Amino acid sequence: MNRVLYLTTTVFLSFILSGCEMNGKEIVELRNEVRYLETEISSVRAAPGFTFGEAFDYVDAGDYAEAVNLLSDLKNEFPEWNSDIVTTFLEKYSKMVPEETDTTRSAE
């Protein structure tokens, strides 16, 4: 069964890839699009909302110390950005950090 699936997938992918013929102009346009999207991603990563969401990824993973670090950084870097909400979550998750864990980052 796996052999038939593998053979079918290989033939199907070969058929699809044989139809992919790009000239130099299309490749340059695709590279420019990739560069534009990389710039957009960089600007999104620098936004406070991205850091806030990233902190909650750590909360979902149970790493409250890292979430508190990110929320502290957010509060320091963007003090005016939803300060009440950030402070509320910072206080809530600070209580969930184990006592032996240092919530401050070491100097890098």
mmCIF file of N, CA and C in Angstrom:
data_model
loop_
_atom_site.group_PDB
_atom_site.id
_atom_site.type_symbol
_atom_site.label_atom_id
_atom_site.label_comp_id
_atom_site.label_asym_id
_atom_site.label_seq_id
_atom_site.Cartn_x
_atom_site.Cartn_y
_atom_site.Cartn_z
ATOM 1 N N MET A 1 0.826 -1.193 0.000
ATOM 2 C CA MET A 1 0.000 0.000 0.000
ATOM 3 C C MET A 1 0.869 1.255 0.000
ATOM 4 N N ASN A 2 1.893 1.283 0.877
ATOM 5 C CA ASN A 2 2.784 2.437 0.934
ATOM 6 C C ASN A 2 3.553 2.603 -0.369
ATOM 7 N N ARG A 3 3.890 1.490 -1.002
ATOM 8 C CA ARG A 3 4.641 1.545 -2.252
ATOM 9 C C ARG A 3 3.799 2.183 -3.355
ATOM 10 N N VAL A 4 2.543 1.838 -3.411
ATOM 11 C CA VAL A 4 1.641 2.406 -4.413
ATOM 12 C C VAL A 4 1.457 3.904 -4.154
ATOM 13 N N LEU A 5 1.293 4.270 -2.896
ATOM 14 C CA LEU A 5 1.140 5.677 -2.547
ATOM 15 C C LEU A 5 2.399 6.461 -2.905
ATOM 16 N N TYR A 6 3.553 5.903 -2.609
ATOM 17 C CA TYR A 6 4.824 6.551 -2.929
ATOM 18 C C TYR A 6 4.964 6.734 -4.440
ATOM 19 N N LEU A 7 4.666 5.686 -5.204
ATOM 20 C CA LEU A 7 4.777 5.748 -6.660
ATOM 21 C C LEU A 7 3.807 6.769 -7.234
ATOM 22 N N THR A 8 2.580 6.775 -6.748
ATOM 23 C CA THR A 8 1.578 7.731 -7.223
ATOM 24 C C THR A 8 2.000 9.161 -6.911
ATOM 25 N N THR A 9 2.499 9.388 -5.707
ATOM 26 C CA THR A 9 2.947 10.723 -5.307
ATOM 27 C C THR A 9 4.122 11.170 -6.152
ATOM 28 N N THR A 10 5.063 10.287 -6.417
ATOM 29 C CA THR A 10 6.238 10.617 -7.220
ATOM 30 C C THR A 10 5.836 10.997 -8.643
ATOM 31 N N VAL A 11 4.968 10.218 -9.235
ATOM 32 C CA VAL A 11 4.511 10.506 -10.600
ATOM 33 C C VAL A 11 3.748 11.827 -10.631
ATOM 34 N N PHE A 12 2.892 12.046 -9.655
ATOM 35 C CA PHE A 12 2.105 13.275 -9.601
ATOM 36 C C PHE A 12 3.007 14.501 -9.456
ATOM 37 N N LEU A 13 3.989 14.435 -8.534
ATOM 38 C CA LEU A 13 4.909 15.561 -8.342
ATOM 39 C C LEU A 13 5.773 15.802 -9.576
ATOM 40 N N SER A 14 6.202 14.740 -10.240
ATOM 41 C CA SER A 14 6.985 14.885 -11.472
ATOM 42 C C SER A 14 6.177 15.597 -12.543
ATOM 43 N N PHE A 15 4.904 15.242 -12.639
ATOM 44 C CA PHE A 15 4.029 15.876 -13.618
ATOM 45 C C PHE A 15 3.846 17.364 -13.325
ATOM 46 N N ILE A 16 3.661 17.691 -12.051
ATOM 47 C CA ILE A 16 3.459 19.092 -11.661
ATOM 48 C C ILE A 16 4.728 19.904 -11.895
ATOM 49 N N LEU A 17 5.854 19.372 -11.480
ATOM 50 C CA LEU A 17 7.111 20.115 -11.592
ATOM 51 C C LEU A 17 7.570 20.277 -13.032
ATOM 52 N N SER A 18 7.186 19.372 -13.910
ATOM 53 C CA SER A 18 7.585 19.504 -15.314
ATOM 54 C C SER A 18 6.891 20.691 -15.975
ATOM 55 N N GLY A 19 5.770 21.112 -15.433
ATOM 56 C CA GLY A 19 5.055 22.254 -15.983
ATOM 57 C C GLY A 19 5.531 23.591 -15.450
ATOM 58 N N CYS A 20 6.501 23.589 -14.533
ATOM 59 C CA CYS A 20 7.011 24.822 -13.938
ATOM 60 C C CYS A 20 8.198 25.335 -14.742
ATOM 61 N N GLU A 21 7.905 26.179 -15.693
ATOM 62 C CA GLU A 21 8.967 26.788 -16.482
ATOM 63 C C GLU A 21 8.887 28.293 -16.285
ATOM 64 N N MET A 22 9.917 28.853 -15.688
ATOM 65 C CA MET A 22 9.937 30.292 -15.436
ATOM 66 C C MET A 22 11.094 30.918 -16.194
ATOM 67 N N ASN A 23 10.824 32.090 -16.718
ATOM 68 C CA ASN A 23 11.917 32.802 -17.354
ATOM 69 C C ASN A 23 12.570 33.739 -16.338
ATOM 70 N N GLY A 24 13.633 34.386 -16.724
ATOM 71 C CA GLY A 24 14.392 35.249 -15.821
ATOM 72 C C GLY A 24 13.564 36.377 -15.228
ATOM 73 N N LYS A 25 12.659 36.946 -16.018
ATOM 74 C CA LYS A 25 11.839 38.066 -15.548
ATOM 75 C C LYS A 25 10.908 37.620 -14.422
ATOM 76 N N GLU A 26 10.317 36.450 -14.549
ATOM 77 C CA GLU A 26 9.429 35.939 -13.502
ATOM 78 C C GLU A 26 10.198 35.666 -12.212
ATOM 79 N N ILE A 27 11.400 35.159 -12.341
ATOM 80 C CA ILE A 27 12.226 34.887 -11.164
ATOM 81 C C ILE A 27 12.575 36.180 -10.450
ATOM 82 N N VAL A 28 12.929 37.212 -11.203
ATOM 83 C CA VAL A 28 13.244 38.515 -10.601
ATOM 84 C C VAL A 28 12.018 39.079 -9.894
ATOM 85 N N GLU A 29 10.846 38.964 -10.503
ATOM 86 C CA GLU A 29 9.613 39.446 -9.880
ATOM 87 C C GLU A 29 9.318 38.689 -8.590
ATOM 88 N N LEU A 30 9.533 37.375 -8.585
ATOM 89 C CA LEU A 30 9.319 36.587 -7.378
ATOM 90 C C LEU A 30 10.307 36.964 -6.279
ATOM 91 N N ARG A 31 11.557 37.208 -6.646
ATOM 92 C CA ARG A 31 12.548 37.642 -5.655
ATOM 93 C C ARG A 31 12.166 38.982 -5.052
ATOM 94 N N ASN A 32 11.694 39.898 -5.880
ATOM 95 C CA ASN A 32 11.258 41.204 -5.370
ATOM 96 C C ASN A 32 10.075 41.060 -4.427
ATOM 97 N N GLU A 33 9.174 40.162 -4.753
ATOM 98 C CA GLU A 33 8.019 39.908 -3.880
ATOM 99 C C GLU A 33 8.471 39.329 -2.546
ATOM 100 N N VAL A 34 9.431 38.423 -2.578
ATOM 101 C CA VAL A 34 9.968 37.840 -1.343
ATOM 102 C C VAL A 34 10.622 38.927 -0.493
ATOM 103 N N ARG A 35 11.391 39.803 -1.108
ATOM 104 C CA ARG A 35 12.032 40.895 -0.359
ATOM 105 C C ARG A 35 10.988 41.812 0.271
ATOM 106 N N TYR A 36 9.942 42.112 -0.484
ATOM 107 C CA TYR A 36 8.867 42.956 0.046
ATOM 108 C C TYR A 36 8.204 42.285 1.253
ATOM 109 N N LEU A 37 7.920 40.987 1.131
ATOM 110 C CA LEU A 37 7.279 40.268 2.237
ATOM 111 C C LEU A 37 8.200 40.167 3.447
ATOM 112 N N GLU A 38 9.498 40.010 3.223
ATOM 113 C CA GLU A 38 10.448 39.997 4.340
ATOM 114 C C GLU A 38 10.434 41.328 5.077
ATOM 115 N N THR A 39 10.332 42.429 4.336
ATOM 116 C CA THR A 39 10.252 43.756 4.952
ATOM 117 C C THR A 39 8.980 43.896 5.772
ATOM 118 N N GLU A 40 7.883 43.411 5.240
ATOM 119 C CA GLU A 40 6.609 43.457 5.957
ATOM 120 C C GLU A 40 6.669 42.633 7.242
ATOM 121 N N ILE A 41 7.260 41.459 7.159
ATOM 122 C CA ILE A 41 7.379 40.595 8.338
ATOM 123 C C ILE A 41 8.227 41.266 9.395
ATOM 124 N N SER A 42 9.312 41.908 8.988
ATOM 125 C CA SER A 42 10.174 42.612 9.948
ATOM 126 C C SER A 42 9.422 43.713 10.660
ATOM 127 N N SER A 43 8.592 44.448 9.933
ATOM 128 C CA SER A 43 7.845 45.530 10.573
ATOM 129 C C SER A 43 6.789 44.986 11.533
ATOM 130 N N VAL A 44 6.203 43.845 11.203
ATOM 131 C CA VAL A 44 5.213 43.232 12.094
ATOM 132 C C VAL A 44 5.889 42.723 13.362
ATOM 133 N N ARG A 45 7.071 42.115 13.220
ATOM 134 C CA ARG A 45 7.788 41.585 14.386
ATOM 135 C C ARG A 45 8.181 42.691 15.352
ATOM 136 N N ALA A 46 8.350 43.898 14.854
ATOM 137 C CA ALA A 46 8.746 45.014 15.721
ATOM 138 C C ALA A 46 7.545 45.651 16.421
ATOM 139 N N ALA A 47 6.344 45.247 16.069
ATOM 140 C CA ALA A 47 5.138 45.834 16.646
ATOM 141 C C ALA A 47 4.872 45.269 18.043
ATOM 142 N N PRO A 48 4.301 46.080 18.933
ATOM 143 C CA PRO A 48 4.023 45.606 20.289
ATOM 144 C C PRO A 48 3.012 44.464 20.327
ATOM 145 N N GLY A 49 2.093 44.435 19.403
ATOM 146 C CA GLY A 49 1.105 43.360 19.374
ATOM 147 C C GLY A 49 1.735 42.001 19.113
ATOM 148 N N PHE A 50 2.811 41.986 18.337
ATOM 149 C CA PHE A 50 3.502 40.730 18.069
ATOM 150 C C PHE A 50 4.134 40.195 19.352
ATOM 151 N N THR A 51 4.784 41.080 20.110
ATOM 152 C CA THR A 51 5.411 40.674 21.371
ATOM 153 C C THR A 51 4.351 40.180 22.353
ATOM 154 N N PHE A 52 3.212 40.856 22.392
ATOM 155 C CA PHE A 52 2.114 40.455 23.268
ATOM 156 C C PHE A 52 1.640 39.049 22.914
ATOM 157 N N GLY A 53 1.453 38.797 21.631
ATOM 158 C CA GLY A 53 1.038 37.468 21.180
ATOM 159 C C GLY A 53 2.091 36.414 21.465
ATOM 160 N N GLU A 54 3.355 36.784 21.303
ATOM 161 C CA GLU A 54 4.446 35.851 21.576
ATOM 162 C C GLU A 54 4.474 35.471 23.062
ATOM 163 N N ALA A 55 4.182 36.437 23.926
ATOM 164 C CA ALA A 55 4.129 36.153 25.364
ATOM 165 C C ALA A 55 3.062 35.099 25.650
ATOM 166 N N PHE A 56 1.940 35.175 24.973
ATOM 167 C CA PHE A 56 0.880 34.204 25.211
ATOM 168 C C PHE A 56 1.181 32.845 24.587
ATOM 169 N N ASP A 57 2.065 32.800 23.608
ATOM 170 C CA ASP A 57 2.548 31.503 23.134
ATOM 171 C C ASP A 57 3.310 30.803 24.256
ATOM 172 N N TYR A 58 4.101 31.584 25.009
ATOM 173 C CA TYR A 58 4.830 31.007 26.147
ATOM 174 C C TYR A 58 3.874 30.624 27.273
ATOM 175 N N VAL A 59 2.821 31.400 27.478
ATOM 176 C CA VAL A 59 1.820 31.052 28.497
ATOM 177 C C VAL A 59 1.174 29.718 28.127
ATOM 178 N N ASP A 60 0.813 29.555 26.858
ATOM 179 C CA ASP A 60 0.209 28.296 26.413
ATOM 180 C C ASP A 60 1.151 27.118 26.608
ATOM 181 N N ALA A 61 2.450 27.374 26.479
ATOM 182 C CA ALA A 61 3.444 26.315 26.664
ATOM 183 C C ALA A 61 3.781 26.096 28.135
ATOM 184 N N GLY A 62 3.262 26.945 29.014
ATOM 185 C CA GLY A 62 3.519 26.807 30.441
ATOM 186 C C GLY A 62 4.820 27.450 30.903
ATOM 187 N N ASP A 63 5.465 28.213 30.041
ATOM 188 C CA ASP A 63 6.720 28.892 30.389
ATOM 189 C C ASP A 63 6.380 30.317 30.836
ATOM 190 N N TYR A 64 5.895 30.416 32.080
ATOM 191 C CA TYR A 64 5.441 31.707 32.588
ATOM 192 C C TYR A 64 6.588 32.686 32.796
ATOM 193 N N ALA A 65 7.771 32.187 33.111
ATOM 194 C CA ALA A 65 8.924 33.072 33.317
ATOM 195 C C ALA A 65 9.256 33.830 32.034
ATOM 196 N N GLU A 66 9.260 33.135 30.913
ATOM 197 C CA GLU A 66 9.559 33.799 29.637
ATOM 198 C C GLU A 66 8.423 34.735 29.239
ATOM 199 N N ALA A 67 7.189 34.350 29.529
ATOM 200 C CA ALA A 67 6.055 35.233 29.247
ATOM 201 C C ALA A 67 6.164 36.523 30.061
ATOM 202 N N VAL A 68 6.546 36.399 31.325
ATOM 203 C CA VAL A 68 6.716 37.581 32.180
ATOM 204 C C VAL A 68 7.848 38.448 31.649
ATOM 205 N N ASN A 69 8.928 37.822 31.180
ATOM 206 C CA ASN A 69 10.032 38.592 30.595
ATOM 207 C C ASN A 69 9.566 39.390 29.379
ATOM 208 N N LEU A 70 8.815 38.752 28.500
ATOM 209 C CA LEU A 70 8.330 39.444 27.313
ATOM 210 C C LEU A 70 7.351 40.561 27.669
ATOM 211 N N LEU A 71 6.462 40.299 28.616
ATOM 212 C CA LEU A 71 5.518 41.345 29.028
ATOM 213 C C LEU A 71 6.244 42.503 29.706
ATOM 214 N N SER A 72 7.296 42.216 30.474
ATOM 215 C CA SER A 72 8.088 43.282 31.096
ATOM 216 C C SER A 72 8.789 44.117 30.033
ATOM 217 N N ASP A 73 9.365 43.429 29.042
ATOM 218 C CA ASP A 73 10.001 44.151 27.934
ATOM 219 C C ASP A 73 8.990 45.021 27.203
ATOM 220 N N LEU A 74 7.807 44.472 26.973
ATOM 221 C CA LEU A 74 6.749 45.217 26.291
ATOM 222 C C LEU A 74 6.358 46.455 27.086
ATOM 223 N N LYS A 75 6.222 46.288 28.378
ATOM 224 C CA LYS A 75 5.843 47.412 29.239
ATOM 225 C C LYS A 75 6.922 48.495 29.239
ATOM 226 N N ASN A 76 8.193 48.093 29.189
ATOM 227 C CA ASN A 76 9.290 49.062 29.183
ATOM 228 C C ASN A 76 9.479 49.731 27.828
ATOM 229 N N GLU A 77 9.342 48.966 26.743
ATOM 230 C CA GLU A 77 9.570 49.502 25.405
ATOM 231 C C GLU A 77 8.387 50.308 24.872
ATOM 232 N N PHE A 78 7.179 49.916 25.228
ATOM 233 C CA PHE A 78 5.967 50.589 24.752
ATOM 234 C C PHE A 78 5.056 50.870 25.945
ATOM 235 N N PRO A 79 5.446 51.798 26.818
ATOM 236 C CA PRO A 79 4.676 52.014 28.052
ATOM 237 C C PRO A 79 3.237 52.479 27.818
ATOM 238 N N GLU A 80 2.977 53.113 26.697
ATOM 239 C CA GLU A 80 1.628 53.623 26.451
ATOM 240 C C GLU A 80 0.724 52.602 25.767
ATOM 241 N N TRP A 81 1.283 51.493 25.281
ATOM 242 C CA TRP A 81 0.508 50.513 24.528
ATOM 243 C C TRP A 81 -0.276 49.614 25.474
ATOM 244 N N ASN A 82 -1.581 49.791 25.549
ATOM 245 C CA ASN A 82 -2.475 48.962 26.372
ATOM 246 C C ASN A 82 -1.894 48.682 27.753
ATOM 247 N N SER A 83 -1.446 49.719 28.406
ATOM 248 C CA SER A 83 -0.715 49.561 29.669
ATOM 249 C C SER A 83 -1.528 48.845 30.743
ATOM 250 N N ASP A 84 -2.824 49.105 30.821
ATOM 251 C CA ASP A 84 -3.654 48.434 31.836
ATOM 252 C C ASP A 84 -3.702 46.917 31.605
ATOM 253 N N ILE A 85 -3.875 46.527 30.366
ATOM 254 C CA ILE A 85 -3.966 45.102 30.044
ATOM 255 C C ILE A 85 -2.627 44.418 30.276
ATOM 256 N N VAL A 86 -1.556 45.050 29.806
ATOM 257 C CA VAL A 86 -0.223 44.460 29.982
ATOM 258 C C VAL A 86 0.104 44.323 31.463
ATOM 259 N N THR A 87 -0.197 45.354 32.250
ATOM 260 C CA THR A 87 0.071 45.308 33.687
ATOM 261 C C THR A 87 -0.735 44.204 34.360
ATOM 262 N N THR A 88 -1.987 44.057 33.986
ATOM 263 C CA THR A 88 -2.841 43.021 34.562
ATOM 264 C C THR A 88 -2.271 41.628 34.308
ATOM 265 N N PHE A 89 -1.918 41.354 33.055
ATOM 266 C CA PHE A 89 -1.368 40.042 32.732
ATOM 267 C C PHE A 89 0.009 39.846 33.341
ATOM 268 N N LEU A 90 0.793 40.908 33.411
ATOM 269 C CA LEU A 90 2.115 40.819 34.018
ATOM 270 C C LEU A 90 2.008 40.425 35.486
ATOM 271 N N GLU A 91 1.079 41.051 36.203
ATOM 272 C CA GLU A 91 0.876 40.702 37.613
ATOM 273 C C GLU A 91 0.359 39.269 37.758
ATOM 274 N N LYS A 92 -0.573 38.900 36.893
ATOM 275 C CA LYS A 92 -1.172 37.559 36.974
ATOM 276 C C LYS A 92 -0.127 36.470 36.748
ATOM 277 N N TYR A 93 0.677 36.604 35.707
ATOM 278 C CA TYR A 93 1.633 35.552 35.378
ATOM 279 C C TYR A 93 2.888 35.631 36.225
ATOM 280 N N SER A 94 3.177 36.767 36.813
ATOM 281 C CA SER A 94 4.313 36.858 37.738
ATOM 282 C C SER A 94 4.071 35.983 38.956
ATOM 283 N N LYS A 95 2.811 35.880 39.368
ATOM 284 C CA LYS A 95 2.469 35.031 40.513
ATOM 285 C C LYS A 95 2.610 33.545 40.181
ATOM 286 N N MET A 96 2.603 33.211 38.910
ATOM 287 C CA MET A 96 2.669 31.812 38.492
ATOM 288 C C MET A 96 4.102 31.339 38.242
ATOM 289 N N VAL A 97 5.050 32.265 38.297
ATOM 290 C CA VAL A 97 6.454 31.901 38.084
ATOM 291 C C VAL A 97 6.980 31.254 39.356
ATOM 292 N N PRO A 98 7.613 30.102 39.237
ATOM 293 C CA PRO A 98 8.169 29.452 40.431
ATOM 294 C C PRO A 98 9.163 30.374 41.141
ATOM 295 N N GLU A 99 9.210 30.271 42.454
ATOM 296 C CA GLU A 99 10.045 31.155 43.274
ATOM 297 C C GLU A 99 11.522 31.089 42.916
ATOM 298 N N GLU A 100 12.028 29.897 42.592
ATOM 299 C CA GLU A 100 13.450 29.772 42.330
ATOM 300 C C GLU A 100 13.855 30.312 40.961
ATOM 301 N N THR A 101 12.876 30.611 40.093
ATOM 302 C CA THR A 101 13.176 31.127 38.770
ATOM 303 C C THR A 101 13.320 32.631 38.838
ATOM 304 N N ASP A 102 14.410 33.132 38.309
ATOM 305 C CA ASP A 102 14.640 34.565 38.243
ATOM 306 C C ASP A 102 13.966 35.083 36.983
ATOM 307 N N THR A 103 13.039 36.037 37.126
ATOM 308 C CA THR A 103 12.298 36.526 35.981
ATOM 309 C C THR A 103 13.023 37.627 35.225
ATOM 310 N N THR A 104 14.161 38.042 35.717
ATOM 311 C CA THR A 104 14.916 39.061 34.982
ATOM 312 C C THR A 104 15.943 38.376 34.113
ATOM 313 N N ARG A 105 16.140 38.910 32.944
ATOM 314 C CA ARG A 105 17.090 38.327 32.021
ATOM 315 C C ARG A 105 18.501 38.732 32.418
ATOM 316 N N SER A 106 19.410 37.823 32.244
ATOM 317 C CA SER A 106 20.806 38.146 32.528
ATOM 318 C C SER A 106 21.349 39.024 31.419
ATOM 319 N N ALA A 107 22.332 39.821 31.740
ATOM 320 C CA ALA A 107 22.919 40.724 30.764
ATOM 321 C C ALA A 107 23.599 39.901 29.673
ATOM 322 N N GLU A 108 23.268 40.223 28.467
ATOM 323 C CA GLU A 108 23.820 39.463 27.327
ATOM 324 C C GLU A 108 24.929 40.241 26.681
#
